[in-house]
Tab-separated table of C-alpha atoms in Angstrom:
chain	number	residue	atom	x	y	z
S	27	MET	CA	-18.809	60.457	-38.577
S	28	LYS	CA	-16.109	63.053	-38.152
S	29	LYS	CA	-18.534	65.717	-39.295
S	30	ILE	CA	-21.077	64.805	-36.648
S	31	VAL	CA	-18.480	65.060	-33.908
S	32	LYS	CA	-17.408	68.454	-35.190
S	33	ILE	CA	-20.961	69.779	-35.352
S	34	SER	CA	-21.850	68.448	-31.905
S	35	LEU	CA	-18.711	69.888	-30.400
S	36	PHE	CA	-19.477	73.280	-31.905
S	37	LEU	CA	-23.028	73.322	-30.582
S	38	LEU	CA	-21.813	72.105	-27.210
S	39	CYS	CA	-19.311	74.935	-26.922
S	40	LEU	CA	-21.850	77.513	-28.083
S	41	CYS	CA	-24.477	76.375	-25.583
S	42	PHE	CA	-21.906	76.183	-22.832
S	43	ALA	CA	-20.806	79.758	-23.467
S	44	SER	CA	-24.413	80.876	-23.590
S	45	GLY	CA	-25.194	79.133	-20.310
S	46	LEU	CA	-22.138	80.625	-18.682
S	47	ILE	CA	-23.067	84.176	-19.692
S	48	LEU	CA	-26.690	83.734	-18.640
S	49	SER	CA	-25.867	82.322	-15.225
S	50	PHE	CA	-23.560	85.270	-14.662
S	51	VAL	CA	-26.248	87.799	-15.625
S	52	TRP	CA	-28.832	85.964	-13.521
S	53	GLU	CA	-26.506	85.931	-10.528
S	54	LYS	CA	-26.200	89.706	-10.802
S	55	SER	CA	-29.909	90.477	-11.107
S	56	SER	CA	-31.867	87.743	-9.329
S	57	LYS	CA	-31.853	89.618	-6.033
S	58	LYS	CA	-33.313	92.740	-7.592
S	59	ILE	CA	-35.978	90.720	-9.396
S	60	ASP	CA	-36.978	89.023	-6.138
S	61	GLU	CA	-37.365	92.408	-4.482
S	62	ASN	CA	-39.473	93.698	-7.374
S	63	GLU	CA	-41.717	90.665	-7.221
S	64	LYS	CA	-42.175	90.970	-3.502
S	65	ARG	CA	-43.146	94.615	-3.909
S	66	ALA	CA	-45.602	93.742	-6.690
S	67	LYS	CA	-47.243	91.190	-4.387
S	68	THR	CA	-47.665	93.653	-1.533
S	69	GLU	CA	-49.030	96.236	-3.950
S	70	ALA	CA	-51.546	93.707	-5.255
S	71	VAL	CA	-52.733	92.942	-1.721
S	72	GLU	CA	-53.068	96.664	-1.012
S	73	GLU	CA	-55.101	97.044	-4.180
S	74	LEU	CA	-57.463	94.281	-3.070
S	75	PHE	CA	-57.875	95.751	0.415
S	76	PRO	CA	-57.482	99.509	0.049
S	77	GLY	CA	-56.937	101.354	3.314
S	78	GLU	CA	-56.481	98.230	5.416
S	79	GLU	CA	-53.404	97.460	7.437
S	80	ILE	CA	-51.604	94.595	5.751
S	81	SER	CA	-49.531	92.162	7.767
S	82	ALA	CA	-47.676	89.202	6.340
S	83	LEU	CA	-48.234	85.995	8.292
S	84	SER	CA	-47.254	82.400	7.995
S	85	LEU	CA	-48.993	79.338	9.384
S	86	ASP	CA	-48.252	75.652	8.803
S	87	GLY	CA	-45.734	76.646	6.152
S	88	GLU	CA	-48.335	78.600	4.185
S	89	GLU	CA	-47.691	82.284	3.765
S	90	TYR	CA	-50.576	84.712	3.590
S	91	TRP	CA	-51.528	88.292	4.369
S	92	GLN	CA	-54.092	89.532	6.809
S	93	ALA	CA	-55.775	92.804	5.869
S	94	GLY	CA	-57.024	94.265	9.132
S	95	SER	CA	-60.393	92.685	9.903
S	96	ALA	CA	-61.471	92.780	6.266
S	97	GLY	CA	-60.015	89.504	5.106
S	98	TYR	CA	-57.056	87.572	3.893
S	99	ALA	CA	-54.978	87.346	0.772
S	100	PHE	CA	-52.671	84.652	-0.460
S	101	GLU	CA	-50.599	83.776	-3.468
S	102	ALA	CA	-51.548	80.946	-5.791
S	103	SER	CA	-49.740	79.469	-8.765
S	104	ILE	CA	-50.180	76.707	-11.308
S	105	MET	CA	-48.729	75.555	-14.600
S	106	GLY	CA	-50.653	77.195	-17.425
S	107	PHE	CA	-50.499	76.469	-21.133
S	108	GLN	CA	-46.987	77.806	-21.610
S	109	ASP	CA	-45.564	78.768	-18.273
S	110	GLU	CA	-46.501	79.280	-14.674
S	111	ILE	CA	-49.533	81.461	-13.900
S	112	ARG	CA	-49.238	83.304	-10.595
S	113	ALA	CA	-51.874	85.360	-8.801
S	114	VAL	CA	-52.822	87.022	-5.551
S	115	VAL	CA	-56.283	86.064	-4.295
S	116	GLY	CA	-58.190	88.163	-1.768
S	117	VAL	CA	-60.880	86.558	0.383
S	118	ASP	CA	-63.223	88.023	3.004
S	119	LYS	CA	-62.723	87.301	6.701
S	120	ASN	CA	-65.008	84.231	6.749
S	121	MET	CA	-63.014	82.707	3.899
S	122	ASP	CA	-66.143	82.128	1.865
S	123	ARG	CA	-66.217	85.016	-0.570
S	124	ILE	CA	-63.539	85.970	-3.084
S	125	LYS	CA	-62.852	89.691	-2.976
S	126	GLY	CA	-60.759	89.791	-6.084
S	127	ILE	CA	-57.962	88.172	-8.050
S	128	ILE	CA	-54.908	89.923	-9.431
S	129	ILE	CA	-52.710	88.024	-11.859
S	130	LEU	CA	-49.016	88.633	-11.217
S	131	LYS	CA	-47.451	86.509	-13.883
S	132	CYS	CA	-48.939	85.098	-17.037
S	133	LEU	CA	-47.060	84.227	-20.207
S	134	GLU	CA	-50.011	82.699	-22.059
S	135	THR	CA	-50.601	83.414	-25.747
S	136	PRO	CA	-51.483	87.087	-26.213
S	137	GLY	CA	-55.071	87.462	-27.382
S	138	LEU	CA	-56.067	83.947	-26.309
S	139	GLY	CA	-54.722	82.573	-23.035
S	140	ALA	CA	-53.676	86.015	-21.839
S	141	GLU	CA	-57.364	86.996	-21.761
S	142	VAL	CA	-57.634	85.197	-18.410
S	143	THR	CA	-55.843	88.167	-16.849
S	144	LYS	CA	-58.667	90.496	-17.926
S	145	ASP	CA	-61.452	91.657	-15.661
S	146	LYS	CA	-64.092	90.077	-17.855
S	147	PHE	CA	-62.874	86.617	-16.879
S	148	LEU	CA	-61.685	87.310	-13.319
S	149	LYS	CA	-64.830	89.207	-12.250
S	150	GLN	CA	-66.751	85.918	-12.479
S	151	PHE	CA	-65.078	84.762	-9.263
S	152	ASN	CA	-65.884	87.835	-7.182
S	153	GLY	CA	-68.313	87.380	-4.319
S	154	LYS	CA	-68.387	83.618	-4.753
S	155	ASN	CA	-66.893	80.666	-2.949
S	156	ALA	CA	-64.808	77.756	-4.262
S	157	PRO	CA	-65.047	75.121	-5.669
S	158	PHE	CA	-65.776	76.488	-9.090
S	159	SER	CA	-66.362	74.495	-12.223
S	160	ILE	CA	-65.462	75.529	-15.736
S	161	VAL	CA	-68.038	75.615	-18.529
S	162	LYS	CA	-67.747	76.530	-22.204
S	163	THR	CA	-71.257	77.937	-22.563
S	164	ALA	CA	-72.956	80.708	-20.619
S	165	PRO	CA	-72.805	79.848	-16.886
S	166	ARG	CA	-75.970	78.240	-15.495
S	167	GLU	CA	-75.045	77.369	-11.918
S	168	LYS	CA	-73.755	79.951	-9.484
S	169	TYR	CA	-70.280	78.473	-9.369
S	170	ASP	CA	-69.873	78.034	-13.106
S	171	ILE	CA	-67.019	80.006	-14.616
S	172	GLN	CA	-67.191	80.559	-18.338
S	173	ALA	CA	-63.915	79.720	-20.059
S	174	VAL	CA	-62.257	82.228	-22.377
S	175	THR	CA	-62.975	81.264	-25.982
S	176	GLY	CA	-59.968	79.540	-27.505
S	177	ALA	CA	-58.221	79.311	-24.151
S	178	THR	CA	-59.808	76.390	-22.346
S	179	ILE	CA	-56.496	75.156	-20.977
S	180	SER	CA	-55.527	78.514	-19.449
S	181	SER	CA	-59.040	79.062	-18.074
S	182	ARG	CA	-59.140	75.593	-16.572
S	183	ALA	CA	-55.724	76.153	-15.025
S	184	VAL	CA	-56.857	79.353	-13.299
S	185	VAL	CA	-60.003	77.686	-11.915
S	186	LYS	CA	-58.010	74.696	-10.705
S	187	MET	CA	-55.448	76.999	-9.107
S	188	ILE	CA	-58.140	78.905	-7.193
S	189	ASN	CA	-60.023	75.759	-6.125
S	190	GLU	CA	-56.935	74.013	-4.814
S	191	LYS	CA	-55.498	77.018	-3.045
S	192	MET	CA	-58.820	77.979	-1.456
S	193	MET	CA	-59.217	74.432	-0.148
S	194	LYS	CA	-55.733	74.485	1.308
S	195	MET	CA	-56.027	77.931	2.871
S	196	LYS	CA	-59.421	77.166	4.376
S	197	ALA	CA	-57.824	74.270	6.221
S	198	VAL	CA	-54.959	76.459	7.407
S	199	ILE	CA	-56.704	79.665	8.442
S	200	ARG	CA	-59.765	78.159	10.105
M	1	MET	CA	-22.552	104.410	-43.863
M	2	LYS	CA	-24.800	102.924	-46.542
M	3	ASP	CA	-25.177	99.824	-44.367
M	4	PHE	CA	-26.594	101.979	-41.595
M	5	LEU	CA	-28.847	104.238	-43.638
M	6	LYS	CA	-30.503	101.574	-45.744
M	7	GLY	CA	-32.254	100.078	-42.704
M	8	ILE	CA	-33.846	103.359	-41.746
M	9	PHE	CA	-35.673	104.205	-44.926
M	10	GLU	CA	-34.714	102.479	-48.159
M	11	LYS	CA	-34.935	98.926	-46.816
M	12	ASN	CA	-36.814	99.493	-43.579
M	13	PRO	CA	-37.472	96.037	-42.099
M	14	ILE	CA	-41.118	96.761	-41.314
M	15	LEU	CA	-42.205	99.051	-44.130
M	16	CYS	CA	-40.279	97.325	-46.889
M	17	TYR	CA	-39.975	93.658	-45.939
M	18	LEU	CA	-42.956	93.501	-43.551
M	19	LEU	CA	-40.772	91.614	-41.065
M	20	GLY	CA	-41.330	91.533	-37.310
M	21	LEU	CA	-45.001	92.401	-37.566
M	22	CYS	CA	-46.035	90.601	-34.386
M	23	PRO	CA	-44.459	93.136	-31.983
M	24	THR	CA	-45.195	95.947	-34.450
M	25	LEU	CA	-48.905	95.325	-34.215
M	26	ALA	CA	-49.085	94.216	-30.606
M	27	VAL	CA	-47.032	96.610	-28.479
M	28	THR	CA	-47.585	99.913	-30.265
M	29	THR	CA	-50.597	100.972	-28.207
M	30	ASN	CA	-48.466	103.725	-26.683
M	31	VAL	CA	-45.099	105.333	-27.291
M	32	ILE	CA	-43.269	104.145	-24.207
M	33	ASN	CA	-44.069	100.465	-24.891
M	34	ALA	CA	-43.003	100.905	-28.489
M	35	LEU	CA	-39.748	102.567	-27.450
M	36	THR	CA	-38.873	99.861	-24.907
M	37	MET	CA	-39.585	97.168	-27.466
M	38	GLY	CA	-37.513	98.985	-30.078
M	39	LEU	CA	-34.527	99.453	-27.762
M	40	SER	CA	-34.647	95.797	-26.701
M	41	VAL	CA	-34.640	94.755	-30.342
M	42	ILE	CA	-31.701	97.088	-31.111
M	43	PHE	CA	-29.770	95.544	-28.210
M	44	VAL	CA	-30.469	91.961	-29.281
M	45	LEU	CA	-29.949	92.675	-32.966
M	46	PHE	CA	-26.644	94.461	-32.397
M	47	PHE	CA	-25.044	91.855	-30.169
M	48	SER	CA	-26.286	88.836	-32.084
M	49	ASN	CA	-25.050	90.390	-35.331
M	50	VAL	CA	-21.669	91.022	-33.685
M	51	ILE	CA	-21.300	87.485	-32.345
M	52	ILE	CA	-22.614	85.829	-35.485
M	53	SER	CA	-20.311	87.890	-37.643
M	54	ILE	CA	-17.335	86.885	-35.480
M	55	ILE	CA	-18.124	83.171	-35.443
M	56	ARG	CA	-19.451	83.022	-39.008
M	57	LYS	CA	-16.478	81.062	-40.353
M	58	ALA	CA	-16.556	78.510	-37.530
M	59	VAL	CA	-20.273	77.710	-37.726
M	60	PRO	CA	-20.927	74.391	-39.483
M	61	HIS	CA	-23.264	75.050	-42.385
M	62	GLN	CA	-25.803	72.362	-41.402
M	63	VAL	CA	-26.548	73.767	-37.956
M	64	ARG	CA	-26.179	77.458	-38.649
M	65	ILE	CA	-29.826	78.324	-37.926
M	66	ALA	CA	-29.717	76.423	-34.635
M	67	SER	CA	-26.520	78.244	-33.690
M	68	TYR	CA	-28.013	81.636	-34.552
M	69	ILE	CA	-31.048	80.868	-32.434
M	70	VAL	CA	-28.825	79.983	-29.455
M	71	VAL	CA	-26.962	83.289	-29.806
M	72	ILE	CA	-30.182	85.284	-30.238
M	73	ALA	CA	-31.953	83.534	-27.360
M	74	THR	CA	-29.014	84.278	-25.073
M	75	PHE	CA	-29.255	88.008	-25.697
M	76	VAL	CA	-33.045	88.028	-25.504
M	77	THR	CA	-32.838	86.365	-22.102
M	78	ILE	CA	-30.291	88.947	-20.970
M	79	ALA	CA	-32.609	91.747	-22.130
M	80	ASP	CA	-35.536	90.083	-20.354
M	81	ILE	CA	-33.631	89.692	-17.075
M	82	PHE	CA	-32.371	93.275	-17.320
M	83	LEU	CA	-35.866	94.679	-17.814
M	84	LYS	CA	-37.240	92.549	-14.971
M	85	ALA	CA	-34.546	93.801	-12.622
M	86	ASN	CA	-34.556	97.472	-13.543
M	87	PHE	CA	-37.846	98.284	-15.276
M	88	PHE	CA	-40.214	95.903	-13.551
M	89	GLU	CA	-43.470	97.668	-14.444
M	90	MET	CA	-42.414	97.883	-18.066
M	91	SER	CA	-41.551	94.220	-18.225
M	92	ARG	CA	-44.965	93.311	-16.817
M	93	GLU	CA	-46.658	95.540	-19.348
M	94	LEU	CA	-44.830	93.957	-22.258
M	95	GLY	CA	-45.348	90.486	-20.792
M	96	PRO	CA	-44.456	87.682	-23.192
M	97	PHE	CA	-43.448	90.016	-26.023
M	98	ILE	CA	-39.876	90.410	-24.755
M	99	PRO	CA	-39.155	86.650	-24.686
M	100	LEU	CA	-40.880	86.491	-28.071
M	101	ILE	CA	-38.095	88.600	-29.605
M	102	VAL	CA	-36.336	85.239	-30.035
M	103	VAL	CA	-38.626	84.488	-32.954
M	104	ASN	CA	-38.619	88.038	-34.325
M	105	CYS	CA	-37.788	87.393	-37.964
M	106	ILE	CA	-35.864	90.662	-38.359
M	107	ILE	CA	-33.107	89.347	-36.102
M	108	LEU	CA	-32.848	85.883	-37.627
M	109	GLY	CA	-33.239	87.473	-41.052
M	110	ARG	CA	-30.327	89.879	-40.541
M	111	ALA	CA	-28.211	87.084	-39.064
M	112	GLU	CA	-28.774	84.836	-42.060
M	113	ALA	CA	-28.816	87.486	-44.776
M	114	PHE	CA	-26.138	89.858	-43.527
M	115	ALA	CA	-24.076	89.042	-40.445
M	116	SER	CA	-23.204	85.543	-41.639
M	117	ARG	CA	-21.753	86.969	-44.865
M	118	HIS	CA	-20.153	90.253	-43.873
M	119	GLY	CA	-17.412	91.492	-41.591
M	120	LEU	CA	-17.765	92.803	-38.076
M	121	VAL	CA	-18.013	96.552	-38.741
M	122	ARG	CA	-20.524	96.251	-41.579
M	123	SER	CA	-22.644	93.854	-39.497
M	124	MET	CA	-22.643	96.298	-36.595
M	125	LEU	CA	-23.777	99.164	-38.833
M	126	ASP	CA	-26.394	96.947	-40.427
M	127	ALA	CA	-27.781	95.952	-37.003
M	128	LEU	CA	-27.882	99.554	-35.796
M	129	GLY	CA	-29.563	100.723	-38.984
M	130	MET	CA	-32.158	97.982	-39.082
M	131	GLY	CA	-32.790	98.333	-35.345
M	132	THR	CA	-33.204	102.088	-35.596
M	133	GLY	CA	-35.545	101.704	-38.556
M	134	PHE	CA	-37.626	99.217	-36.589
M	135	THR	CA	-37.697	101.441	-33.501
M	136	LEU	CA	-38.630	104.535	-35.526
M	137	VAL	CA	-41.600	102.851	-37.160
M	138	LEU	CA	-42.697	101.422	-33.799
M	139	CYS	CA	-42.524	104.852	-32.175
M	140	VAL	CA	-44.366	106.570	-35.018
M	141	MET	CA	-47.090	103.928	-34.806
M	142	GLY	CA	-47.155	104.190	-31.037
M	143	ALA	CA	-47.471	107.972	-31.219
M	144	ILE	CA	-50.267	107.916	-33.796
M	145	ARG	CA	-52.221	105.260	-31.925
M	146	GLU	CA	-51.697	106.801	-28.488
M	147	ILE	CA	-52.662	110.315	-29.573
M	148	LEU	CA	-55.725	109.252	-31.535
M	149	GLY	CA	-56.750	106.367	-29.287
M	150	SER	CA	-56.160	107.642	-25.770
M	151	GLY	CA	-55.524	111.357	-26.419
M	152	THR	CA	-52.148	111.241	-24.674
M	153	PHE	CA	-48.489	111.313	-25.645
M	154	LEU	CA	-46.018	109.519	-23.365
M	155	GLY	CA	-48.862	109.347	-20.843
M	156	VAL	CA	-49.384	113.141	-20.808
M	157	LYS	CA	-52.603	114.656	-22.157
M	158	ALA	CA	-51.800	115.832	-25.664
M	159	VAL	CA	-55.021	116.870	-27.379
M	160	PRO	CA	-57.587	119.543	-26.446
M	161	GLY	CA	-60.604	118.257	-24.552
M	162	PHE	CA	-63.133	118.518	-27.365
M	163	PHE	CA	-61.052	116.214	-29.568
M	164	PRO	CA	-62.691	112.780	-29.806
M	165	GLN	CA	-60.825	109.628	-28.837
M	166	PHE	CA	-60.981	106.792	-31.305
M	167	LEU	CA	-61.018	103.617	-29.249
M	168	VAL	CA	-60.439	101.549	-32.369
M	169	MET	CA	-56.920	102.973	-32.645
M	170	ILE	CA	-55.670	101.183	-29.535
M	171	LEU	CA	-57.437	97.967	-30.510
M	172	PRO	CA	-55.793	95.504	-32.932
M	173	ALA	CA	-57.756	96.906	-35.878
M	174	GLY	CA	-56.140	100.310	-35.280
M	175	ALA	CA	-52.713	98.679	-35.536
M	176	PHE	CA	-53.501	97.291	-38.971
M	177	ILE	CA	-54.977	100.593	-40.174
M	178	THR	CA	-51.920	102.549	-38.993
M	179	LEU	CA	-49.460	100.031	-40.438
M	180	GLY	CA	-51.303	99.970	-43.759
M	181	LEU	CA	-51.216	103.758	-44.065
M	182	LEU	CA	-47.519	103.890	-43.133
M	183	VAL	CA	-46.563	101.209	-45.671
M	184	GLY	CA	-48.576	103.077	-48.298
M	185	ALA	CA	-46.934	106.407	-47.486
M	186	HIS	CA	-43.491	104.792	-47.554
M	187	GLN	CA	-44.142	103.308	-50.985
M	188	ALA	CA	-45.503	106.600	-52.302
M	189	ILE	CA	-42.409	108.523	-51.178
M	190	LYS	CA	-40.128	105.883	-52.649
M	191	THR	CA	-41.913	105.920	-55.993
M	192	ALA	CA	-41.840	109.712	-56.138
M	193	LYS	CA	-38.102	109.629	-55.432
M	194	ASN	CA	-37.441	107.093	-58.174
M	195	GLU	CA	-39.436	109.049	-60.722
M	196	LYS	CA	-37.440	112.154	-60.017
M	197	ARG	CA	-34.309	110.233	-60.830
């Protein structure tokens, strides 16, 4: 009994010290990280709409970017297999064609889930409209997206993320 | 001094023990990735060895691995936050491999095999030696793969135009080929040295 108390107390102290140090480090750097992430987002939007004037807007509590008269872009996120997946989605001005998707954050398994950040998977969305459905074989319908082999959960998450966000943004922007 | 030197050649963690192969194979597609990974590992290895060596007498034997993991994870998270704040592009490039240092067996291995049994100074030297050995191998692999695979060194064009680029070298297969040749060369040099003696 005494042993258990001793062990627990030790682990408690160790974790407490660890938490203390980490919160201190986080406090110092979180602002810089936020700035970096904001810049990465703007850069992604500029990459989707090269040469267009980008303005950040907000409507009904949804934030999005307008790229001149070419279209819109917005951020989408969902829980993936391991951690959050976050992306910037570009859509044309009628909100019915995806211009491109750039993944900002993805901590899926390298070689499996992380393949959803590659062009081979993301290109399937371009020029099409949501809702998409996920298939494991070669796509037959126009809105079929073929899942990455060995990464059905991550692929499904990305499709769900795009479907839901597109639905929401269509309601807001129109 | 022996504690430092042994990690670089004689008992190099990658070439001799084949530890920490996941980052070795995955992030050595170019030199700068390899160097960042190596420096992060040196940082984590050094500070976890220091802390573990200091607390080694207080750690209850039954939960020592759990305690080491807490210490290691703390420093990995610090390294991750630091990279995100100051080298954002780099941290995106390396993606999940920085958080994955937590399970890098070199660090846990040195904690269990060395820092938990030796004093502070020796543990520090051991961490620096092992870390440097790891970084060196990573950089050599990164250089070989970058030059042969993309024809660049540190992102600058390094080979004359007529020189072919072997795509396989920046693919996973190239990592295994390079590692295999390095381990072989290391063994050959070691054997030659022993025979001389």
